[in-house]
XYZ file of C-alpha atoms in Angstrom:
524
model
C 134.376 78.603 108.228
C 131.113 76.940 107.225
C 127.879 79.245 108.082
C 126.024 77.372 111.503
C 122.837 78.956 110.065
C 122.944 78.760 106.040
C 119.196 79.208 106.060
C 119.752 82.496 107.452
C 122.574 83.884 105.480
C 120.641 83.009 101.983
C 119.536 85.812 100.276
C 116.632 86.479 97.759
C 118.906 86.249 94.487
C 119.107 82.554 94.359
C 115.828 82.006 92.677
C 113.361 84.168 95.068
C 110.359 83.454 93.133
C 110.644 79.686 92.927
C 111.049 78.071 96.282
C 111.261 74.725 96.972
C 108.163 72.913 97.376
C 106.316 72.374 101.061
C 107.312 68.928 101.391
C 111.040 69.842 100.982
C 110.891 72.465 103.827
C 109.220 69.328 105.958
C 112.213 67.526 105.088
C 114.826 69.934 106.139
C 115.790 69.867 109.818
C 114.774 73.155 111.070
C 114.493 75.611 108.522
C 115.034 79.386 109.262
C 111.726 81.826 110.096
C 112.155 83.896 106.716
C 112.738 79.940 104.872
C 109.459 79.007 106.952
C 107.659 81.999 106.333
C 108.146 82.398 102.647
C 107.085 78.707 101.979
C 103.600 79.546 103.709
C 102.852 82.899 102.406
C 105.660 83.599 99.713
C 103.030 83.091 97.136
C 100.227 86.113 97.505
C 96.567 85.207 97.813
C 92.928 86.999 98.295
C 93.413 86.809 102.065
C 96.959 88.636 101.794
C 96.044 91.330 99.714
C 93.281 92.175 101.552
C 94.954 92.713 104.984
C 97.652 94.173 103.811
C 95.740 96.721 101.542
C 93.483 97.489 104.443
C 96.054 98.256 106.586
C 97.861 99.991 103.615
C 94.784 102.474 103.991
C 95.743 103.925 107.028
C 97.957 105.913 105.282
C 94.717 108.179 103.410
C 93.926 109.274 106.957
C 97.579 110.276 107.850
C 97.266 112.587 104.966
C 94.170 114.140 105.828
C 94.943 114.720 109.110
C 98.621 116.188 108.255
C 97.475 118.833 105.697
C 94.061 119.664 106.994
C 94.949 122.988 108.321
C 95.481 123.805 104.995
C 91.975 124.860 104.508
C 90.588 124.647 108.498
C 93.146 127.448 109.604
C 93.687 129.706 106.462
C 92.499 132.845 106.380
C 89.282 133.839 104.466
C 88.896 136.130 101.719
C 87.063 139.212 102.323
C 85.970 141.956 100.557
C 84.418 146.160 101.339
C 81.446 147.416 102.582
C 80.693 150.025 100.390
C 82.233 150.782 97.264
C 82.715 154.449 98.123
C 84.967 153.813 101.220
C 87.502 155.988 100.139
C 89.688 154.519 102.836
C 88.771 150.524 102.269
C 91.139 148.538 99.508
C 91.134 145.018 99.452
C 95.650 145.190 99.221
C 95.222 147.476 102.301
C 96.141 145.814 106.008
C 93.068 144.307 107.398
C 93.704 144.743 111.084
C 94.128 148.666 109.761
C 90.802 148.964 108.340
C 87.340 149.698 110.829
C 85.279 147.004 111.512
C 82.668 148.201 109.259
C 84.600 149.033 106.498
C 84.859 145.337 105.721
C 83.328 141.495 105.748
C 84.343 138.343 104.966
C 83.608 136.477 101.831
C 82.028 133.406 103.066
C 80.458 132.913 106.802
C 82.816 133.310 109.345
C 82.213 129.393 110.665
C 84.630 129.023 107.302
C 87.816 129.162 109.226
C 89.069 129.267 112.862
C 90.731 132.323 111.909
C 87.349 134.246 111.295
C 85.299 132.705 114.019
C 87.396 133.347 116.604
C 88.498 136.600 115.000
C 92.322 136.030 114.911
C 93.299 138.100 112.002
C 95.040 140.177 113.918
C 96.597 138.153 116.264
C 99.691 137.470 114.876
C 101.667 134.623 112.909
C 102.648 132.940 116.213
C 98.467 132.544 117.394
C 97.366 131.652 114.087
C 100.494 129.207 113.828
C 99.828 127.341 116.755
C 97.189 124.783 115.959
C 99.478 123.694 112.988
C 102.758 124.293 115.056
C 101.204 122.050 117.949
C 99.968 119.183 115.588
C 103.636 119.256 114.052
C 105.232 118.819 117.989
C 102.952 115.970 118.430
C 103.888 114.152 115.915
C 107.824 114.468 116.971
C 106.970 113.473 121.026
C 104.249 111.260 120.067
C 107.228 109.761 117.368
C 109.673 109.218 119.998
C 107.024 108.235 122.674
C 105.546 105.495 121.207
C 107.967 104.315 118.649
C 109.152 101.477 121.053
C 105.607 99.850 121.922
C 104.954 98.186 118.660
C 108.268 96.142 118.578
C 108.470 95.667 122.518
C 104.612 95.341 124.174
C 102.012 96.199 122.013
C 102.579 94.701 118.758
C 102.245 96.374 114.768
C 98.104 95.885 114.813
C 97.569 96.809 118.419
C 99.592 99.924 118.460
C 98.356 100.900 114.947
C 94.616 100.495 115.912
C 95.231 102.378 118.971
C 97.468 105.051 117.268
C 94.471 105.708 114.416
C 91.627 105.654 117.120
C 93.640 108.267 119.071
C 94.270 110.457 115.840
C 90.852 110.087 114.844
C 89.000 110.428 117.721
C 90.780 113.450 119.253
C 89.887 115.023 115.539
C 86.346 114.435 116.053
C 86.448 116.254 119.671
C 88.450 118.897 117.729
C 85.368 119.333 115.396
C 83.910 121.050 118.808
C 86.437 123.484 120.006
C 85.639 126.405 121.454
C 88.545 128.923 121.189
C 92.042 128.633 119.806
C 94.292 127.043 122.996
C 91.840 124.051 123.470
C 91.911 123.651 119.648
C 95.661 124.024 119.743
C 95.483 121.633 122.584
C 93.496 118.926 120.749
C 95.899 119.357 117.189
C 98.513 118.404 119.552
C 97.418 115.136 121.112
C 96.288 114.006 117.143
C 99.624 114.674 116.171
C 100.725 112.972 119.346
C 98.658 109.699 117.930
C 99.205 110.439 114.137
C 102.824 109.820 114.715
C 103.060 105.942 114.760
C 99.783 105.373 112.218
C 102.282 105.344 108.819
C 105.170 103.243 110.447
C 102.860 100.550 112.207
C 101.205 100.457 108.566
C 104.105 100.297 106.667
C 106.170 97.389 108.859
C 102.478 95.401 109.129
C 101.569 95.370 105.566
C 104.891 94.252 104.699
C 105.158 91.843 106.959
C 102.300 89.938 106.211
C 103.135 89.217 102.578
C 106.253 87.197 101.065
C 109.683 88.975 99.882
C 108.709 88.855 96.455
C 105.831 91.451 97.443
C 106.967 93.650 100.153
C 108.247 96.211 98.460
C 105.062 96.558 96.274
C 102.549 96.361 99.395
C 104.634 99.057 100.381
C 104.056 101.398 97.822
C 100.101 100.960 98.214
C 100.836 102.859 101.305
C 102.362 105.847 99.303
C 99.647 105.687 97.006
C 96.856 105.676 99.679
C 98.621 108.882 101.454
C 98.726 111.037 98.386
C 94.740 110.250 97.603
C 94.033 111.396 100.789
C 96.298 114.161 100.490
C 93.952 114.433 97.340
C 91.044 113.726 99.013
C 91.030 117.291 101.435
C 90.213 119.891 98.568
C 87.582 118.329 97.248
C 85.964 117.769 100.760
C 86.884 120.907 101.187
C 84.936 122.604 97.670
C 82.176 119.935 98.399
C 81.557 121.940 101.998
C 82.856 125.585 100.864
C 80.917 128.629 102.866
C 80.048 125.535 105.716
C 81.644 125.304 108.813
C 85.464 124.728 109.529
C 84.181 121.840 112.248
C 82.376 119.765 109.091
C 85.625 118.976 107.507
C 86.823 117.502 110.723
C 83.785 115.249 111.224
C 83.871 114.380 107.636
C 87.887 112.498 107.758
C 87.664 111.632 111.475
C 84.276 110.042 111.961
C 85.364 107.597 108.839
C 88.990 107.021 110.214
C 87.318 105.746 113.787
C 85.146 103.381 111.680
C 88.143 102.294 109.456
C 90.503 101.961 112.892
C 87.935 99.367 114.386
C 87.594 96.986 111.148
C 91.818 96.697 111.224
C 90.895 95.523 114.654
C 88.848 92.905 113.594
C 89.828 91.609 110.547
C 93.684 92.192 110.354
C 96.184 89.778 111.716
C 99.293 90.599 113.764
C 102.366 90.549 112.154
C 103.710 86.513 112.426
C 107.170 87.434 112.428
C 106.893 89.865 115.672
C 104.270 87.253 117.446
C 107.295 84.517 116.549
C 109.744 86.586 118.379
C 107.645 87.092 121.590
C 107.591 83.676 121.514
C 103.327 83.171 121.177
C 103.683 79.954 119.026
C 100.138 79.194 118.542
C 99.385 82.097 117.504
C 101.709 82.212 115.200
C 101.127 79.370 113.680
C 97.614 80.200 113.788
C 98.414 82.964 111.698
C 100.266 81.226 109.102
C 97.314 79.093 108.850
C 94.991 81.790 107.851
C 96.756 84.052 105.807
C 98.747 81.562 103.623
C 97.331 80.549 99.984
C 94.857 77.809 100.339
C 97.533 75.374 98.127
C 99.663 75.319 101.597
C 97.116 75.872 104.022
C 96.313 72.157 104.001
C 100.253 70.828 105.076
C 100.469 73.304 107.588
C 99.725 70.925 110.659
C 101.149 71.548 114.445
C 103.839 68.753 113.086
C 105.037 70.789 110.125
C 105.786 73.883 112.264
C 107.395 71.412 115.283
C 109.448 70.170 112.525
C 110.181 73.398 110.369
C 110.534 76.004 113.208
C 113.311 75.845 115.869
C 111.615 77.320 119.260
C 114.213 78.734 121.193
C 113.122 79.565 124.820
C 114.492 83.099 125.657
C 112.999 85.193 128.269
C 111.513 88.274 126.847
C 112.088 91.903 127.093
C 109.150 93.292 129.024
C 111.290 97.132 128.731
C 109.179 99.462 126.338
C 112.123 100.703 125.527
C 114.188 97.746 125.150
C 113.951 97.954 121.144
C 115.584 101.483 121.625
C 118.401 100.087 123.817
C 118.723 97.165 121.284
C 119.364 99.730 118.873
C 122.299 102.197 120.438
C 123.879 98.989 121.957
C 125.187 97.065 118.820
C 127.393 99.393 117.078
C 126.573 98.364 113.546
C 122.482 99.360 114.352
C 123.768 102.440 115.845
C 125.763 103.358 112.734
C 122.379 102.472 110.066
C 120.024 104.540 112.179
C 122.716 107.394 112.411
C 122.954 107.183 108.725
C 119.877 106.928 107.419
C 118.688 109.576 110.059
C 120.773 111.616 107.815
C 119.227 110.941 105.145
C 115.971 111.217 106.264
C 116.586 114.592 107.334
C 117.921 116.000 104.239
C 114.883 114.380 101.984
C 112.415 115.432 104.418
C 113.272 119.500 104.172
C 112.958 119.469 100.868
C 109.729 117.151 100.782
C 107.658 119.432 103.526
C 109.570 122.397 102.786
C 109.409 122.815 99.301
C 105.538 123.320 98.882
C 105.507 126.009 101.363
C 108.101 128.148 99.293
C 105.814 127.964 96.434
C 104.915 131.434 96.847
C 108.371 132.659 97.072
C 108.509 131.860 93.436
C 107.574 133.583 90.615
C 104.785 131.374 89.296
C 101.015 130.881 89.947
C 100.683 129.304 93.427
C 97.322 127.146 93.236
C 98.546 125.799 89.796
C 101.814 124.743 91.358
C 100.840 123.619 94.105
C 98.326 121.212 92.425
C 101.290 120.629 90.356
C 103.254 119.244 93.430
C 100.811 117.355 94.810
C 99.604 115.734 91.576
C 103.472 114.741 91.347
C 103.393 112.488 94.248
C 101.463 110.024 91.700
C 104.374 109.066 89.397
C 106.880 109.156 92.038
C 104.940 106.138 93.827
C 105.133 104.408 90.227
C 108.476 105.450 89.725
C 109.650 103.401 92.606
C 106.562 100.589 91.967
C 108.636 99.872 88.507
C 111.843 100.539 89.726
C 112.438 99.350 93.134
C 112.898 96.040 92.017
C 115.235 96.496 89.847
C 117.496 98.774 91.141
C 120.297 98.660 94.445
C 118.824 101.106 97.410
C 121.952 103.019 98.049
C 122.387 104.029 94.591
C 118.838 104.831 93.771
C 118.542 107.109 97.224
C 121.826 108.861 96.147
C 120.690 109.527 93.079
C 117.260 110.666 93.623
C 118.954 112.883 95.923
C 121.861 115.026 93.818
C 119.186 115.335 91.426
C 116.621 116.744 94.156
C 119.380 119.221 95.187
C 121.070 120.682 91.789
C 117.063 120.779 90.424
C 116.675 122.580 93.832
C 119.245 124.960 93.943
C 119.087 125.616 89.933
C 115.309 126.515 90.497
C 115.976 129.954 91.809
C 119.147 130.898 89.738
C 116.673 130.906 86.696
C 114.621 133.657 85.584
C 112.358 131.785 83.188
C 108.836 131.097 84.991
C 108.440 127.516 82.649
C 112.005 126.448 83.711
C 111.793 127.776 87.089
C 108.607 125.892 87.576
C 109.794 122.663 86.069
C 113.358 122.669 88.016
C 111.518 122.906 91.380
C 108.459 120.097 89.749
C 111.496 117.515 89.374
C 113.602 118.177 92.629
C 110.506 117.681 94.657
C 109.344 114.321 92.343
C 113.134 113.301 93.296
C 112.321 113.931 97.113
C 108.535 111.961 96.737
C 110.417 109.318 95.261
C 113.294 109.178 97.495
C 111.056 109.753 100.798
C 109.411 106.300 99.454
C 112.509 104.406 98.732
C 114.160 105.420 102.259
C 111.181 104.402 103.727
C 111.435 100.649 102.144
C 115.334 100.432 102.640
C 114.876 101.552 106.588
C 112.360 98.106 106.871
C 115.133 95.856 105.125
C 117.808 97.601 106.826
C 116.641 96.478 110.326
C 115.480 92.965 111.529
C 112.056 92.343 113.375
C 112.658 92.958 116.817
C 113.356 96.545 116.031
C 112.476 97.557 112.798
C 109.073 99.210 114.018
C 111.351 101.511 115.952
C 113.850 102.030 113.289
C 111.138 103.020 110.588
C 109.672 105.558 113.522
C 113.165 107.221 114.300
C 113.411 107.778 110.596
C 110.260 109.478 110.519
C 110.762 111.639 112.720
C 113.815 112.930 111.171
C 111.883 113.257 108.051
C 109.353 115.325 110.249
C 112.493 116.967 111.868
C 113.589 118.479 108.356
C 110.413 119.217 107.462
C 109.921 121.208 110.943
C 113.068 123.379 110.303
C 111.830 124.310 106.664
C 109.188 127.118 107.514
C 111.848 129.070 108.859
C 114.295 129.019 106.005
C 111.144 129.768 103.975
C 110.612 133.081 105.545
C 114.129 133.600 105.118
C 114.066 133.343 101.327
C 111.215 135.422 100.515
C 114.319 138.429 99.762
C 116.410 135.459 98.887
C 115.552 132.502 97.020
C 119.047 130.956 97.700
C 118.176 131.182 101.400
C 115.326 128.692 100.845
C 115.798 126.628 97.998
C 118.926 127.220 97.673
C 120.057 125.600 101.137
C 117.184 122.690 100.717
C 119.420 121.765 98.009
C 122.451 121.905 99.517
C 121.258 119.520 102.728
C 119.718 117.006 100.747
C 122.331 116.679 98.790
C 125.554 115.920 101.870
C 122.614 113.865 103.419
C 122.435 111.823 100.549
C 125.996 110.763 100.712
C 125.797 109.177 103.618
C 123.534 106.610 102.447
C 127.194 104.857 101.231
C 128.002 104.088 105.004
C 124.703 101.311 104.382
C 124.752 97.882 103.039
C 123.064 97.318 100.191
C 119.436 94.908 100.873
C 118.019 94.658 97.415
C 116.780 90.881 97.386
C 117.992 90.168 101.055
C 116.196 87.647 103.163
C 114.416 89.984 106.266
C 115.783 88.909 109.664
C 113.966 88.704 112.610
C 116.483 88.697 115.856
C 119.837 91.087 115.843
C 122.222 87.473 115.866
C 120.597 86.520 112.515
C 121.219 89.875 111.373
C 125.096 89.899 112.230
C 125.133 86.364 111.055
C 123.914 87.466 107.742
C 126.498 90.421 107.257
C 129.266 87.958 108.269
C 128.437 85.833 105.515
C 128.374 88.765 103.051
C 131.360 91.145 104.016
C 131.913 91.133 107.705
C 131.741 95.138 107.683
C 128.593 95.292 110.370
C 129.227 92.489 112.358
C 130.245 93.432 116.097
């Protein structure tokens, strides 16, 4: 049978980087939104790169605002009294030791542990802030992941979500005991949760096939230099207070959140499927290169777009009913849910088993997160070039044997380099899934998608502490089941179709349209 729609079944590996020229898409009756789209902005300009850099950039603050605890909440060094305290050793149990006996290193305005004196108070106090942030981030995740495909839209839900996470951190910076600090870490991971995804589907969207996957990376690149970013702010203030480091991401991030509010356009493909044509094509207008902008008149998009006049969903949720309703979207979320869970307990688990091994800890841990680096390039170069089901699978074995290997070693420089490349594998792979879960999913719910995979990357990273603590007698307890998960998760990245050099779709019919030209396997 002939395709009704062969606009919308084409796919990007008929000649992607040489469209036909404007005045042949005026010609044609009424071209598809991806054909329409990629003949206005398919060839990158000044305006492009700058929006979707800018919005790229909201990924540095997700970093800081993930790892900060790192330094805020650790515990100080400290050091005896007097040298002839027979009974004072700095390997001795601090909470066993008189108050005299002993001071800290630095003021006690270093940490939140030694201002409000919670060395002794137990793993479960002094875990809370971080614990809290962490069960933000999954409510906040599941909370909010419907707004920016249903009500709110990719730039209004992403300048809301970064003002949240920004502005709750500088409040933080004023806390006055643990539970309202705990209290605060929460509602910024509550925000935080949405800032990445909203990012990642915006910057993508406003760019042409040729470059999504590419703006997409400047995303990955942007969270590990802020990930970068925290110990030198942190050296830079060393002996100051805990509540500077705060004010010095957050106060930035408020200032960053309000210029993506001016000068960043909403998505064109989401305002085309709510239906706001003027602003759409208003859109178009501005971020296209200035060889089209002059043949994009109110005609050219009468003749090149065909309106359809559908009532919209007004549900918040209706992009997470849209989802468990057609069987074939259940099935890709279920799967690369999976997925996401395996890569993400190995990706937020593995740096906080460093310590379980038997190397240096600050040189591998600047080791892991210097590694981040070539794993975005890795799948800059590669990404291209290779199908997304069998670069995720293979990232993925190679995460797990390097994992599992890792502790069955006695070698420190093998050791060391076994767990180096199973974590590079799950940078790498965290990045890829994270492009395949936007290609995977059309418009009208691909906001949500990429937020439901998150959180299962959060999810696996959220079980990880505990079989941490578990392998401290046991390496295989830790590493050795990290390896193990990611590796069954990664198999069930065969159940997806393969999108290397598809066309995005924007509505779930142009979706199931597209796989029934293809195979037929996900069509309902």
């Amino acid at each position: 049978m002939t395709d009704p729609n062969p606009l919308l079944s084409r796919t990007g590996s008929s000649q992607p980087d040489n469209p036909p020229p404007l005045i042949e898409v005026i010609k044609q009756d009424h071209p598809s939104l991806d054909d329409t789209i990629e003949h206005c902005i398919g060839e990158i300009g000044w305006t492009q790169i700058f929006q979707a850099t800018l919005v790229s950039f909201a990924w540095f603050f997700d970093a800081q605002q993930t790892f900060i605890s790192v330094f805020t909440d650790a515990e100080p060094k400290w050091s005896c009294t007097h040298n002839n305290h027979t009974s004072c050793n700095t390997k001795n149990n601090l909470c066993q030791l008189s108050g005299d006996a002993w001071s800290w290193d630095f003021p006690a305005t270093t940490s939140v542990i030694s201002e409000w004196s919670l060395q002794c108070a137990g793993s479960i106090i002094t875990g809370l802030p971080a614990s809290c942030f962490f069960l933000g981030c999954l409510l906040g995740g599941f909370a909010l992941a419907t707004l920016a495909d249903s009500a709110l839209g990719r730039k209004k839900m992403l300048v809301l979500s970064s003002l949240l996470m920004s502005l709750t951190g500088v409040v933080t910076a004023f806390s006055t005991n643990v539970w309202i600090y705990a209290t605060l870490r929460f509602v910024s991971g509550f925000g935080r949760a949405t800032v990445g995804t909203c990012a990642l589907v915006l910057s993508t969207e406003l760019v042409g096939r040729k470059w999504r996957e590419n703006v997409g990376i400047i995303g990955f690149i942007c969270f590990t230099m802020g990930f970068l970013s925290l110990p030198v702010i942190a050296f830079s203030l060393q002996g100051s207070s805990w509540r500077l480091i705060y004010l010095w991401t957050c106060v930035p991030s408020v200032f960053y959140s309000l210029s993506v509010f001016f000068l960043v356009r909403e998505s064109p493909r989401w305002l085309f499927i709510k239906g706001r044509k003027e602003e759409f094509a208003e859109t178009l207008r501005s971020i296209a290169c200035p060889a089209n902008r002059t043949g994009l008149t109110q005609s050219f998009f009468g003749r090149c777009t065909e309106w359809e006049e559908k009532s919209q969903e007004t549900d918040i949720f209706s992009a997470v009913k849209i989802l468990l309703n057609r069987g074939w979207s259940f099935r890709r979320l279920t799967a690369v849910m999976v997925v996401g869970f395996g890569i993400g307990m190995i990706y937020y688990g593995m740096p906080l088993g460093l310590g379980n091994l038997s190397f240096d800890l600050y040189l591998s841990v600047t080791l892991n997160a210097l590694s981040e680096f070539p794993a975005s390039l890795v799948t800059f170069l590669l990404i291209g070039k290779l199908g997304r089901r069998g670069f995720v699978l293979g990232l993925a074995l190679l995460s797990g044997i390097c994992s599992v290997s890792c502790v069955l070693v006695k070698w420190k420089g093998m050791q060391i380099t076994l767990e180096l490349v199973s974590f590079f594998s799950a940078c790498t792979a965290f990045d890829v899934v994270l492009i395949y879960t936007i290609e995977l999913f059309p418009t009208c719910v691909r906001n949500c998608a990429v937020s439901m995979v998150r959180q299962a990357l959060v999810f696996g990273g959220a079980l990880s502490p505990v079989l941490v603590a578990a392998g401290r007698k046991n390496g295989l307890l830790s590493y050795g089941v990290f390896g193990v998960t990611i590796s069954i998760c990664g198999l069930f990245v065969a159940l997806l179709p393969e999108t290397r050099d598809k066309i995005l779709c924007d509505t779930m019919e142009e979706e199931e349209r597209k796989d029934a030209a293809s195979d037929g396997v996900y069509c309902v």
